[in-house]
Short mmCIF file of C-alpha atoms and ligand atoms in Angstrom, two decimals:
data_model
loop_
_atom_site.label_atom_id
_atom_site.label_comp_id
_atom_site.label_asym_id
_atom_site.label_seq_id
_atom_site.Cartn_x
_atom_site.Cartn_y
_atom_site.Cartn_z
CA UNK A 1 102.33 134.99 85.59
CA UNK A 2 101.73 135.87 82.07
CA UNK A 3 102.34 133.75 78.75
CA UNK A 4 105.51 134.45 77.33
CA UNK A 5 107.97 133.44 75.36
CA UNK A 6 110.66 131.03 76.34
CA UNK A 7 113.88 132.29 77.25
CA UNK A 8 116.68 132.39 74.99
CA UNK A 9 119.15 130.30 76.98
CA UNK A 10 117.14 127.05 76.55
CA UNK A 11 119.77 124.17 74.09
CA UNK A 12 116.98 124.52 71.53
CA UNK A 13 113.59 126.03 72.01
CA UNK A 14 111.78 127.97 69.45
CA UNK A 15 111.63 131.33 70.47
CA UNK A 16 107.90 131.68 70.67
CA UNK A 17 106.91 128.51 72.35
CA UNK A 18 103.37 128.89 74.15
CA UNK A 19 103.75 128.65 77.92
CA UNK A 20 101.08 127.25 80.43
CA UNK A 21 99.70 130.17 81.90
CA UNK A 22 99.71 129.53 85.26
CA UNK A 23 101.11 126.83 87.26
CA UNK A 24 98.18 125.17 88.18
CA UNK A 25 97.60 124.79 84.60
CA UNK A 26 100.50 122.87 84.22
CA UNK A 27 99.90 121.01 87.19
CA UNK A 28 96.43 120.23 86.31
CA UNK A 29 96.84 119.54 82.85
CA UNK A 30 99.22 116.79 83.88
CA UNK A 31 97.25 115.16 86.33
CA UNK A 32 94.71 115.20 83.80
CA UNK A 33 96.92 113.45 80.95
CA UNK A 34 98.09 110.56 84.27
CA UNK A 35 94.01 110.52 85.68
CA UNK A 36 91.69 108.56 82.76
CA UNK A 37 90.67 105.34 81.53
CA UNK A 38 93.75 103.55 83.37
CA UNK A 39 92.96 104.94 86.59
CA UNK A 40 89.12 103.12 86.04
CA UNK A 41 89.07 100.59 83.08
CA UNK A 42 92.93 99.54 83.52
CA UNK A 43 93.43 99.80 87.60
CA UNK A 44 90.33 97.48 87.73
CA UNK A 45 90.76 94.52 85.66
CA UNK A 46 94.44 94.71 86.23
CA UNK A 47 94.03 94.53 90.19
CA UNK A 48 91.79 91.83 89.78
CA UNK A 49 94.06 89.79 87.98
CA UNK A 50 96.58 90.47 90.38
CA UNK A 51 95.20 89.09 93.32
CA UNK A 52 93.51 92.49 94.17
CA UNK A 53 95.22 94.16 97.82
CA UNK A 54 98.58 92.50 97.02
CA UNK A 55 98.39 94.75 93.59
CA UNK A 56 97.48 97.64 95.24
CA UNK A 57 100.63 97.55 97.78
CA UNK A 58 103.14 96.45 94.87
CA UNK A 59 101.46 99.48 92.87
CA UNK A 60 102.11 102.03 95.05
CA UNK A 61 105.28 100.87 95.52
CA UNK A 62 106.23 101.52 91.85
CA UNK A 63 104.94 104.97 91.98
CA UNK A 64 107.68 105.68 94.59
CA UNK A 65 110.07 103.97 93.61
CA UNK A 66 109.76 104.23 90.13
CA UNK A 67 107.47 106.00 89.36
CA UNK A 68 108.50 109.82 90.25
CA UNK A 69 111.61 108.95 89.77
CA UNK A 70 110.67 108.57 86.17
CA UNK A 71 108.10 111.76 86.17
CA UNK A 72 111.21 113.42 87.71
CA UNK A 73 113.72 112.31 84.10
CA UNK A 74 110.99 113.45 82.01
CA UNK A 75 109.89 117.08 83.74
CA UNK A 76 113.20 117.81 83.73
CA UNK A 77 114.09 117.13 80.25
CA UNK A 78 111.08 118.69 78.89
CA UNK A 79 111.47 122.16 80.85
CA UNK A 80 115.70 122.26 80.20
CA UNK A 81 114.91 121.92 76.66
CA UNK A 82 111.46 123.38 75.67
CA UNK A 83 111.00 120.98 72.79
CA UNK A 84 109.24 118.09 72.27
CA UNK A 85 110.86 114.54 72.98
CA UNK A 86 112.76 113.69 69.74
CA UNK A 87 114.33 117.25 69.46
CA UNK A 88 115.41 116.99 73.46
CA UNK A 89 116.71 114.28 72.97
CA UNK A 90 119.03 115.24 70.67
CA UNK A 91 119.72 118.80 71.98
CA UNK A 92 120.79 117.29 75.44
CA UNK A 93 122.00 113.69 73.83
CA UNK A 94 123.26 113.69 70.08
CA UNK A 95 121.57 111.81 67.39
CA UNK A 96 121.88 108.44 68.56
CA UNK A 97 119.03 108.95 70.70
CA UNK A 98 116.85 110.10 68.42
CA UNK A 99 115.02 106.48 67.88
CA UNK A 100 114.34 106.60 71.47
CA UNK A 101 112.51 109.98 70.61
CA UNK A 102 110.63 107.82 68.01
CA UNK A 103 109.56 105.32 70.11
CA UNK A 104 108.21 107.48 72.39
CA UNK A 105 105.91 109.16 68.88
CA UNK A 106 104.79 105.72 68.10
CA UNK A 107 103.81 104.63 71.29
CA UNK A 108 101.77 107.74 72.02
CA UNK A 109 100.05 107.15 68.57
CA UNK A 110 99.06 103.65 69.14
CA UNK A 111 97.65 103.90 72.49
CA UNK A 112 95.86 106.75 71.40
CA UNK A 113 94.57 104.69 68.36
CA UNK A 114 93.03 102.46 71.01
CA UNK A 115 92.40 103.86 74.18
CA UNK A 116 89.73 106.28 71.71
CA UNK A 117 88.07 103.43 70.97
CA UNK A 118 87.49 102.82 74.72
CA UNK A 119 86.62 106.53 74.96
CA UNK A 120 83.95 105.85 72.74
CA UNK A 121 82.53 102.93 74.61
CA UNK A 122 82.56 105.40 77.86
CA UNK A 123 81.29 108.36 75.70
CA UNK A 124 78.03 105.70 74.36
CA UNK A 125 77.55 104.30 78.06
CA UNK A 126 76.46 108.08 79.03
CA UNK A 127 74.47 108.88 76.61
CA UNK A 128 73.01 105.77 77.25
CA UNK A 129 72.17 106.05 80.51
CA UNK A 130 71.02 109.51 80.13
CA UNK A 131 68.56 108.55 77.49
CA UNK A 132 66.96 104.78 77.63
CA UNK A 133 69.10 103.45 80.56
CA UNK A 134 71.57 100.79 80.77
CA UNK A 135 70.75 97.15 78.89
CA UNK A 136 69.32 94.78 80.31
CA UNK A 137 72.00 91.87 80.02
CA UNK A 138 75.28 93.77 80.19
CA UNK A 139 77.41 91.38 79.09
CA UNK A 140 75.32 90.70 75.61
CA UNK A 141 75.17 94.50 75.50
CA UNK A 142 78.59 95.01 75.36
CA UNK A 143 79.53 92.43 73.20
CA UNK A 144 77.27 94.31 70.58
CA UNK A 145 78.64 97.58 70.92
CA UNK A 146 82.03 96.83 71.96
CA UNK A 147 83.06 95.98 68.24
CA UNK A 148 81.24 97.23 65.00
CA UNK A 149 79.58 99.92 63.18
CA UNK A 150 78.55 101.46 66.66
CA UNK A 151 82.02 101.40 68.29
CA UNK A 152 83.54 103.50 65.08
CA UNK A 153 81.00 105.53 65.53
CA UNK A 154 81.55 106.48 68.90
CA UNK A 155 85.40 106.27 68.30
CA UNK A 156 85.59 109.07 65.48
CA UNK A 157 83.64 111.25 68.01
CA UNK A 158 85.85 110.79 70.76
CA UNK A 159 89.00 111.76 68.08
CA UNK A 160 87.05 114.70 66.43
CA UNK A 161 86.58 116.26 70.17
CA UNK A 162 90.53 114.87 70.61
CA UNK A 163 91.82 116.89 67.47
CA UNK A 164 89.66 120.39 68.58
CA UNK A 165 91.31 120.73 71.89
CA UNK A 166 94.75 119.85 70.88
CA UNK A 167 94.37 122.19 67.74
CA UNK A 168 93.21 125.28 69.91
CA UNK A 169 96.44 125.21 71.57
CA UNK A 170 98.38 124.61 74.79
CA UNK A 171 96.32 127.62 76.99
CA UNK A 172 93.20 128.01 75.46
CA UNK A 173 92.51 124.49 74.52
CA UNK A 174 94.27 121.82 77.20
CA UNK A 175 94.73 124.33 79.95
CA UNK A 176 91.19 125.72 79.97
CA UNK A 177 89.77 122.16 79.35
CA UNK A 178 91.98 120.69 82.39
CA UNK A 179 91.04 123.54 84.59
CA UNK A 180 87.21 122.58 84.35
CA UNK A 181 87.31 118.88 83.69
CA UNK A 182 89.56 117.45 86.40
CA UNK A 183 88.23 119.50 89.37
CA UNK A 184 84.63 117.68 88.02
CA UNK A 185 86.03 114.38 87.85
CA UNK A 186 87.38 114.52 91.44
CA UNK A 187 84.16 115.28 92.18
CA UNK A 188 82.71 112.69 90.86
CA UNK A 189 84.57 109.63 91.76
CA UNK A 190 84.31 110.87 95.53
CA UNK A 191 80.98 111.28 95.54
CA UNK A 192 80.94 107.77 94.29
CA UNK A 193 82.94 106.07 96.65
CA UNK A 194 81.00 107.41 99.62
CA UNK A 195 77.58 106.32 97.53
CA UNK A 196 79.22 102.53 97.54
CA UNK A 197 80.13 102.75 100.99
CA UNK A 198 76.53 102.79 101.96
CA UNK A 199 75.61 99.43 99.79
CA UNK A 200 74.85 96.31 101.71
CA UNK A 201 77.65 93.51 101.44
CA UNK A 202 80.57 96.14 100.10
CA UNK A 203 82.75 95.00 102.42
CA UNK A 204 84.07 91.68 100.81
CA UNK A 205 85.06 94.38 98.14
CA UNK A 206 86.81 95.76 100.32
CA UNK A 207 88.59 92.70 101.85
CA UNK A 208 89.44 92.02 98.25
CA UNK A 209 90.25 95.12 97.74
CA UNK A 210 92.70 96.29 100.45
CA UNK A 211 93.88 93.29 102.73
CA UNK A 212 96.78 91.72 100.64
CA UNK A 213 97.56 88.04 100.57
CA UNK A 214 101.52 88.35 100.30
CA UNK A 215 101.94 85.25 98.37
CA UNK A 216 100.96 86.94 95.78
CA UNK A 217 103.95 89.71 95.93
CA UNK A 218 106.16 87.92 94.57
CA UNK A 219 104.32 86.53 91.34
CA UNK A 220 105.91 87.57 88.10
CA UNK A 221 103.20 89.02 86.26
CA UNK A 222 101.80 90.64 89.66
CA UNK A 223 104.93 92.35 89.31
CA UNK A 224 105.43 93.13 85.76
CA UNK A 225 101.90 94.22 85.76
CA UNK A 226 102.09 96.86 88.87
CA UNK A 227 104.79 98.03 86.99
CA UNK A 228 103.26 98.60 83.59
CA UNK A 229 100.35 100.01 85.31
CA UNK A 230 102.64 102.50 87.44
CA UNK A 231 104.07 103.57 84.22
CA UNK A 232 100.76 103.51 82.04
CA UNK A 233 98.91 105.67 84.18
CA UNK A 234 101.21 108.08 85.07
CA UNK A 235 101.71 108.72 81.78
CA UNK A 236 105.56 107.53 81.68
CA UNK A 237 107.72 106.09 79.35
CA UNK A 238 106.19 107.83 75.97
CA UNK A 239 107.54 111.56 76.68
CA UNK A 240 104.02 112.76 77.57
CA UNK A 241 105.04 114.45 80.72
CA UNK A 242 108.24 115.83 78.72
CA UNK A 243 105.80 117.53 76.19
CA UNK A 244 104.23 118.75 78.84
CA UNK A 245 107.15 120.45 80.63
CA UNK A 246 108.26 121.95 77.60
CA UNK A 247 105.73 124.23 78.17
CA UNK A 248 106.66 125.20 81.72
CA UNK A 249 108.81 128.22 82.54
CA UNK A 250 111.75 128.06 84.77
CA UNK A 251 110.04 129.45 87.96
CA UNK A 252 108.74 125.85 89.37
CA UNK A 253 109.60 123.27 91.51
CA UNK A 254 109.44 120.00 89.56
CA UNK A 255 109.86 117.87 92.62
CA UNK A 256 107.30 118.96 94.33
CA UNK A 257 104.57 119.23 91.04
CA UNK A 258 105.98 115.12 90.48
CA UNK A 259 104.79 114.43 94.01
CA UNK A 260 101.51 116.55 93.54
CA UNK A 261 100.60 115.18 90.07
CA UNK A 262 101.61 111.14 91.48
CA UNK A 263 99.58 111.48 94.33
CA UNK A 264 96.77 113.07 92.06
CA UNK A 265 96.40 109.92 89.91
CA UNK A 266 97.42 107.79 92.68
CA UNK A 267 94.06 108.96 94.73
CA UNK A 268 91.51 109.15 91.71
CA UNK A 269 92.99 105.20 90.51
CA UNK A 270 92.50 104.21 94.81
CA UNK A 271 88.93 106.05 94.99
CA UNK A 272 88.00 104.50 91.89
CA UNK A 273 88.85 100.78 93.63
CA UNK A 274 86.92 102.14 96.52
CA UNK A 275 83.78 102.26 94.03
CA UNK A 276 84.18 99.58 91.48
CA UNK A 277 85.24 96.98 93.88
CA UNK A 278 82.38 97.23 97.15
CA UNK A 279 79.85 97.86 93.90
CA UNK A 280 80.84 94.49 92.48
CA UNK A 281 80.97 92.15 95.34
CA UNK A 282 78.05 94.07 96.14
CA UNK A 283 76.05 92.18 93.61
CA UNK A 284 78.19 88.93 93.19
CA UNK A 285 79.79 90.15 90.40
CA UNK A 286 83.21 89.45 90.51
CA UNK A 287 83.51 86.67 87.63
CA UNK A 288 83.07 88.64 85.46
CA UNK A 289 85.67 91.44 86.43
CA UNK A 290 88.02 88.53 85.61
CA UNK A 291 86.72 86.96 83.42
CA UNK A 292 86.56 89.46 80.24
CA UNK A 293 89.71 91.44 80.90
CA UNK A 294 89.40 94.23 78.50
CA UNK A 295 85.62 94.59 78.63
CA UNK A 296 85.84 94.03 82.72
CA UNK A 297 84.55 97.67 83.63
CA UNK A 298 82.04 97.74 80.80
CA UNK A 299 80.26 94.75 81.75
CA UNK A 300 79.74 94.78 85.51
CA UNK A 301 79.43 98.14 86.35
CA UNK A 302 76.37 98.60 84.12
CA UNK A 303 75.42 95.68 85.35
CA UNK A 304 75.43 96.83 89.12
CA UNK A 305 73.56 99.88 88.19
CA UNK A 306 71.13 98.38 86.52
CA UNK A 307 70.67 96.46 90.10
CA UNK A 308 70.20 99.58 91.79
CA UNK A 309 67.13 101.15 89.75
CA UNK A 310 66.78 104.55 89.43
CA UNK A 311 69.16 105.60 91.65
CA UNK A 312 71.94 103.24 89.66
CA UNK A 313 70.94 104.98 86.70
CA UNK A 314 71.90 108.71 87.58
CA UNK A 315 75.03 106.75 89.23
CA UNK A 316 75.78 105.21 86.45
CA UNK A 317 75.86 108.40 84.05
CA UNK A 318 77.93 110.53 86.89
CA UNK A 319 80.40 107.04 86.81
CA UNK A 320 80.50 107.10 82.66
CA UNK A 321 80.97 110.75 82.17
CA UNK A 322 83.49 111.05 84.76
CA UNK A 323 85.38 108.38 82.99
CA UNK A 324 84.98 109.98 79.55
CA UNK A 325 85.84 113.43 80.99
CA UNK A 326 89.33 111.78 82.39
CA UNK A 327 89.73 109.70 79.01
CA UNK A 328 89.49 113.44 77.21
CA UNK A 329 92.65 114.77 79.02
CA UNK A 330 94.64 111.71 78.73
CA UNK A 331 93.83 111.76 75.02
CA UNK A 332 94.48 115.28 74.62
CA UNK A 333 97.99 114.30 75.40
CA UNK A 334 98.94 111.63 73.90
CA UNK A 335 97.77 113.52 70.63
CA UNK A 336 99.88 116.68 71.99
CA UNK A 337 102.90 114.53 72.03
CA UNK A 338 102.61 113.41 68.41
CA UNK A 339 101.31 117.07 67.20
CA UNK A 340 104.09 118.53 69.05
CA UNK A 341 106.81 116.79 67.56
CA UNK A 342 105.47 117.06 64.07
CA UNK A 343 105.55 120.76 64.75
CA UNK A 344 108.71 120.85 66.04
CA UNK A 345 110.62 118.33 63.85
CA UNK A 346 108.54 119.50 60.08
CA UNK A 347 107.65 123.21 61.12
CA UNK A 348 103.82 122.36 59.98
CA UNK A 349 101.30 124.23 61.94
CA UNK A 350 99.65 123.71 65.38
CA UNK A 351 96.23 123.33 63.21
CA UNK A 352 97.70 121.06 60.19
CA UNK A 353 99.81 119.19 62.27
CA UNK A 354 96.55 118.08 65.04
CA UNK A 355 94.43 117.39 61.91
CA UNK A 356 96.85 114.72 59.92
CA UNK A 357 98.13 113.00 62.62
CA UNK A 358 94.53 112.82 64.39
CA UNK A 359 92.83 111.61 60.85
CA UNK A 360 95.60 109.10 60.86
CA UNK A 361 95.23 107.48 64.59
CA UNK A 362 91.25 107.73 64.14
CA UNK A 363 92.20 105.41 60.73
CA UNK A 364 94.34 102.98 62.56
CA UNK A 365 91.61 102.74 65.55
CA UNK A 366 89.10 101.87 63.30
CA UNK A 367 91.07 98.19 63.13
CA UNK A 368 90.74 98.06 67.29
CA UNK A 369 87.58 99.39 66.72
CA UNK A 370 86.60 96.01 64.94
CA UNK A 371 88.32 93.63 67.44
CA UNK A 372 88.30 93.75 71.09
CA UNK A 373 91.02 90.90 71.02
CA UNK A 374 93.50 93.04 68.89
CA UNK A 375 92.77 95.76 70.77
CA UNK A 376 93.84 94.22 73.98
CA UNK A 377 97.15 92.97 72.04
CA UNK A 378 97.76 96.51 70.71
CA UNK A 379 97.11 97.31 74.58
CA UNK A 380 99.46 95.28 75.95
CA UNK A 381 101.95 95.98 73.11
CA UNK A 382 101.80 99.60 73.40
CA UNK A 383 100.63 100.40 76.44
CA UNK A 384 102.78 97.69 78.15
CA UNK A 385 105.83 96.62 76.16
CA UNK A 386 106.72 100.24 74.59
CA UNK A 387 106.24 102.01 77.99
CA UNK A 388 108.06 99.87 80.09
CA UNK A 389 111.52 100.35 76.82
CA UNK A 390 110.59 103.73 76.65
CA UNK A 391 110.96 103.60 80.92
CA UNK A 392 114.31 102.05 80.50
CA UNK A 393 115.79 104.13 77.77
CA UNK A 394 114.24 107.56 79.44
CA UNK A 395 116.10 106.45 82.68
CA UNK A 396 119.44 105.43 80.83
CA UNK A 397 119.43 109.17 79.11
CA UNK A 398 118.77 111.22 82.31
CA UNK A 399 121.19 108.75 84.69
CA UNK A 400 124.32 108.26 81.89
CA UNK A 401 123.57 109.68 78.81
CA UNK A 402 122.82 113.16 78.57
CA UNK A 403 125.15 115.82 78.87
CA UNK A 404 123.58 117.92 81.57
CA UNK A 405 123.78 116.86 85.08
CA UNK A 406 119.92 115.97 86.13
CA UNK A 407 120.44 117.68 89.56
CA UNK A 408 121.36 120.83 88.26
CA UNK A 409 117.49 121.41 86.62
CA UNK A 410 115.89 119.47 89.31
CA UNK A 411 117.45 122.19 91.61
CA UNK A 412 116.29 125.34 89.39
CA UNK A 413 112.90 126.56 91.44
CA UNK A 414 112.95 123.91 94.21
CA UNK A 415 111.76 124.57 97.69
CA UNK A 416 113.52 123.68 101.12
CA UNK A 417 111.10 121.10 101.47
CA UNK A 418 111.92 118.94 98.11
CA UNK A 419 115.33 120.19 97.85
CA UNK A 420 116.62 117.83 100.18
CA UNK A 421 115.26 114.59 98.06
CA UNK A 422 117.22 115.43 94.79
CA UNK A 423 120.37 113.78 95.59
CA UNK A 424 118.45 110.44 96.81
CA UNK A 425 116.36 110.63 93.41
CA UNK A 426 119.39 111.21 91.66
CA UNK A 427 120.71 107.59 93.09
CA UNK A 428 117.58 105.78 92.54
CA UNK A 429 117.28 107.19 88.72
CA UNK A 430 120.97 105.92 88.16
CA UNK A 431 121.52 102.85 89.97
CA UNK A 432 117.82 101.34 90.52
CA UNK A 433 115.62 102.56 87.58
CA UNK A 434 118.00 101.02 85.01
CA UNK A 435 118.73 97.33 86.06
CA UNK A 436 114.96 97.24 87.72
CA UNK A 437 113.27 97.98 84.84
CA UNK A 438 115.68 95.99 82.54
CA UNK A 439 114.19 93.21 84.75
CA UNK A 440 110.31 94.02 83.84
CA UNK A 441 111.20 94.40 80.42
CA UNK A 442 112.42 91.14 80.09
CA UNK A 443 109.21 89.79 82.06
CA UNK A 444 107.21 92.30 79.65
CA UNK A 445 109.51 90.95 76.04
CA UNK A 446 108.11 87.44 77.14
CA UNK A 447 104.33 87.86 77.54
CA UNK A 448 104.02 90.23 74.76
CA UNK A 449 105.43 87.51 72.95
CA UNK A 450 103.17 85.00 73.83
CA UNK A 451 99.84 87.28 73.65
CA UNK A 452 101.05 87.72 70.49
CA UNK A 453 101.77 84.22 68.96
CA UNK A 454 98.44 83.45 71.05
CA UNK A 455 96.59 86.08 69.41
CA UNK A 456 97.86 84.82 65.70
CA UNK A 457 96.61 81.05 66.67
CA UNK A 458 93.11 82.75 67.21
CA UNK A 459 92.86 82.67 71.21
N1 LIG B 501 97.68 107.99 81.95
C1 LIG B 501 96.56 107.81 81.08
C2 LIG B 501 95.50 107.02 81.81
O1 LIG B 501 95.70 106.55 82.89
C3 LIG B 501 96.92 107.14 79.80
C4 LIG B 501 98.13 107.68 79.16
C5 LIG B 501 99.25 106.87 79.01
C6 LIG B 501 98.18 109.00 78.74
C7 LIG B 501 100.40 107.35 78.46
C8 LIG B 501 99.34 109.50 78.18
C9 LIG B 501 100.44 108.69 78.05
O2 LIG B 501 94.44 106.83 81.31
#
């Protein structure tokens, strides 16, 4: 398949919209916006929280049942319309969806403002291991470089690389970088895993890790939390996946590329567990995975590889680049979701539009950049609250709303194989997405709440 442009019968594309260039590209560019710092940082500390295994099972219970559902509303949206998430909107919907279009912008601009700043932690961890070697008391370590002169540092270099791939361009910049970096990172985290198999005393990480206590199923914030985390690394609920599949020609199966990209992120997030957990009971670490939420990853990890001498070492900077290559393409498209819009809604250029917007995320980083605690409540505001509204409005549009009828484009380019699922995803996206995630939202309304008015006492 060549690039070309989009064809004429789409509601509202522009008539030279860059294509992905092959469908792998697509496919791999996608799993590389879902696979990053939430499959590693975020899976971690979250699962540990949640009672480890009975996480896990609740998690991948989302993904199916939410989850590409979801990925399914916002493929389909993206590729009917070719435009970016506030103009579908209002091709397929009218203006009164527009703000939802909006949403989805702002979220995608604050979690980017953030999750750089984590990217910049990752980014320092590898050079630091490839140069002096990991500090000597972790948790002292991080709490230096966590916050500060270094960690805007680190942050603005994580954005400038950001801003370069986005500006390039759809094929040339996140399609080329995909094609190389996930592949690696796959690589990686394998390699990994089968490295922590071999440690003395893993399994208790694993019993933590994969035999579920079912109490725990039916906590709240278990629940909210799988959720949020379903959404947050899948990329849902902030029109990244829609960006995406504007670029997609008509020739594909979407089903089948929702069920390739979930179980993409789904593996890298469980192979991940399979090396953070074993390394951490490994060493008796596990206080401290709960114990500092947002720095969980940061702190023990380093810590375990420090453990393991020189062996830990080269570990340790396969682990941290790995991470920082997944935190590139997840960044890449959060930043192509604002970029794309601006594009699209002002008519600036690819160029202009990746250099304002980028100058003005790395600015409001710089303020989580300074605080790990406000970056946790931008986290949780952002990368909780506004995903799990943007969930429930994206589900509302494709099940009620919009004037197309979602089976007709989920149809266009499906297989035998998937074919047969549409009319079941159809039901779930109308009757069980809606009032389900009305429920988490309620759950997620409350403790945003109270992180916040905790966060204002000073706690
Ligand atoms: N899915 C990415 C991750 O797991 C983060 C992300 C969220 C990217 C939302 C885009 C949109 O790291």
């Amino acid at each position: 398949m060549t690039p070309s442009a989009s064809s004429s019968s789409d509601p509202g594309g522009t008539p030279a919209r860059e294509l992905f260039g092959s469908k792998w590209g697509f496919v791999l560019a996608a799993v590389g916006s879902a696979v990053g710092l939430g499959n590693m940082w975020r899976f971690s500390y979250v699962a540990a929280e949640g009672g480890g295994a009975a996480f896990v099972f609740l998690y991948i219970i989302m993904i199916g049942l939410l989850g590409i559902p979801l990925m399914l509303c916002e493929l389909t949206v993206g590729r009917r319309t070719h435009l970016s998430p506030i103009g579908a909107l209002r091709a397929l919907g009218g203006k009164g969806w527009v703000p939802l279009g909006f949403l989805f912008v702002t979220a995608g601009f604050l979690i980017l403002s953030y999750y750089s700043v984590i990217a910049g932690w990752t980014l320092r961890y590898t050079v630091e291991a490839a140069t002096v070697g990991f500090a000597a008391d972790p948790g002292a370590h991080f709490g230096e470089i966590a916050a500060g002169g270094t960690a805007i540092m680190w942050h603005l270099i994580f954005m400038v690389l950001t801003i370069g791939i986005v500006m390039i361009g759809v094929q040339k910049g996140i399609e080329k970088a995909a094609t190389i970096l996930m592949p690696t990172l796959a690589l990686i985290v394998v390699g990994l895993a089968v490295w922590a198999f071999t440690l003395p005393g893993a399994g208790a990480g694993y019993a933590f890790y994969l035999q579920p206590d079912f109490g725990d199923l039916f906590d709240r914030t278990t629940i909210r939390q799988a959720v949020a985390q379903a959404f947050f690394s899948l990329s849902l609920g902030m029109g990244a996946m829609l960006t995406f599949a504007s670029y997609l020609s008509r020739d594909t199966d979407l089903n089948q590329e929702a069920a390739t990209i979930s179980f993409a992120d789904f593996f890298v997030a469980f192979a991940a567990g399979l090396v953070v957990f074993p390394v951490i009971f490994a060493l008796g670490l596990q206080d401290s995975v709960t114990a500092s939420t947002v720095g969980a990853l940061f702190i023990s990890l380093p810590g375990a590889f420090l453990e393991m001498g020189g062996a830990g070492r080269l570990v340790g900077f396969l682990f941290f680049l790995a991470l920082a290559v997944g935190a590139l393409t997840s960044a890449i498209s959060l930043l192509e979701v604002v970029t794309a819009s601006i594009i699209d809604e002002l008519g600036m250029t690819r160029a202009r539009a990746a250099i304002g917007v980028g100058i003005l995320i790395a600015a409001v980083g710089i303020l989580s950049a300074l605080s790990t605690d406000l970056l946790g409540l931008i986290d949780q505001i952002a990368g909780d609250l506004f995903l799990v509204m943007g969930a429930l409005g994206m589900s509302i549009f494709v099940g009620w709303a919009m004037k197309d009828d979602p089976s007709a484009e989920l149809r266009r380019g499906a297989g035998p194989t998937f074919a047969r699922f549409i009319p079941g995803v159809v039901f779930l996206i109308r009757f069980v997405l809606p009032p389900v995630i009305g429920i988490v939202l309620i759950f997620s309304i409350q403790d945003a709440w109270g992180a916040i008015t905790s966060f204002l006492a000073g706690g």
